[in-house]
Amino acid sequence: MKMKKKRKGFKGKTLEDIKEGEMAKKKKNKRMLLFLQILRWLSLALAILFFLWLAKNLGWLMI
């Protein structure tokens, strides 16, 4: 019966371990990008609200 050899890669890790690590990094990167997109849109909305508040207090807008 032949045993399947696991090929060792960098620092003694198997190729399967390296692939799992890369997939985990990609998933983490997708989460980080989603978080940054949400943060960008929320900061834009906050900036617009701040501008409207400032314009109202300076008398530029009559709301």
CSV table of C-alpha atoms in Angstrom, one decimal:
chain,number,residue,atom,x,y,z
A,1,MET,CA,0.0,0.0,0.0
A,2,LYS,CA,1.5,3.3,-1.0
A,3,MET,CA,1.5,6.2,1.4
A,4,LYS,CA,0.9,9.6,-0.1
A,5,LYS,CA,3.9,11.8,0.8
A,6,LYS,CA,3.2,15.3,1.9
A,7,ARG,CA,5.5,17.7,0.3
A,8,LYS,CA,7.1,20.1,2.7
A,9,GLY,CA,7.2,23.8,1.7
A,10,PHE,CA,8.6,26.9,3.5
A,11,LYS,CA,9.5,26.3,7.2
A,12,GLY,CA,8.3,22.7,7.1
A,13,LYS,CA,4.7,23.6,6.3
A,14,THR,CA,2.8,21.3,3.9
A,15,LEU,CA,1.4,22.7,0.7
A,16,GLU,CA,-2.1,22.2,2.0
A,17,ASP,CA,-1.3,24.3,5.1
A,18,ILE,CA,0.0,27.1,2.9
A,19,LYS,CA,-3.1,27.0,0.7
A,20,GLU,CA,-5.4,27.2,3.7
A,21,GLY,CA,-3.4,30.1,5.1
A,22,GLU,CA,-3.6,32.0,1.8
A,23,MET,CA,-7.4,31.4,1.7
A,24,ALA,CA,-7.7,32.7,5.2
A,25,LYS,CA,-5.7,35.8,4.2
A,26,LYS,CA,-8.0,36.4,1.2
A,27,LYS,CA,-11.1,36.1,3.4
A,28,LYS,CA,-9.6,38.5,5.9
A,29,ASN,CA,-8.6,41.0,3.2
A,30,LYS,CA,-12.2,40.9,1.8
A,31,ARG,CA,-13.5,41.7,5.3
A,32,MET,CA,-11.1,44.5,5.7
A,33,LEU,CA,-12.0,46.0,2.3
A,34,LEU,CA,-15.7,45.8,3.1
A,35,PHE,CA,-15.1,47.5,6.5
A,36,LEU,CA,-13.1,50.2,4.8
A,37,GLN,CA,-15.8,50.8,2.2
A,38,ILE,CA,-18.4,51.1,4.9
A,39,LEU,CA,-16.2,53.4,6.9
A,40,ARG,CA,-15.7,55.6,3.8
A,41,TRP,CA,-19.4,55.9,3.1
A,42,LEU,CA,-20.2,56.7,6.7
A,43,SER,CA,-17.5,59.4,6.8
A,44,LEU,CA,-18.9,60.9,3.6
A,45,ALA,CA,-22.4,61.0,5.1
A,46,LEU,CA,-21.0,62.5,8.3
A,47,ALA,CA,-19.1,65.2,6.3
A,48,ILE,CA,-22.3,66.1,4.4
A,49,LEU,CA,-24.3,66.4,7.6
A,50,PHE,CA,-21.6,68.5,9.2
A,51,PHE,CA,-21.6,70.8,6.2
A,52,LEU,CA,-25.4,71.2,6.3
A,53,TRP,CA,-25.2,71.9,10.0
A,54,LEU,CA,-22.5,74.5,9.5
A,55,ALA,CA,-24.3,76.2,6.6
A,56,LYS,CA,-27.5,76.4,8.7
A,57,ASN,CA,-25.6,77.9,11.7
A,58,LEU,CA,-23.8,80.4,9.4
A,59,GLY,CA,-27.1,81.5,7.9
A,60,TRP,CA,-26.4,80.2,4.4
A,61,LEU,CA,-29.4,77.9,4.5
A,62,MET,CA,-32.9,78.5,5.7
A,63,ILE,CA,-34.2,75.1,6.8
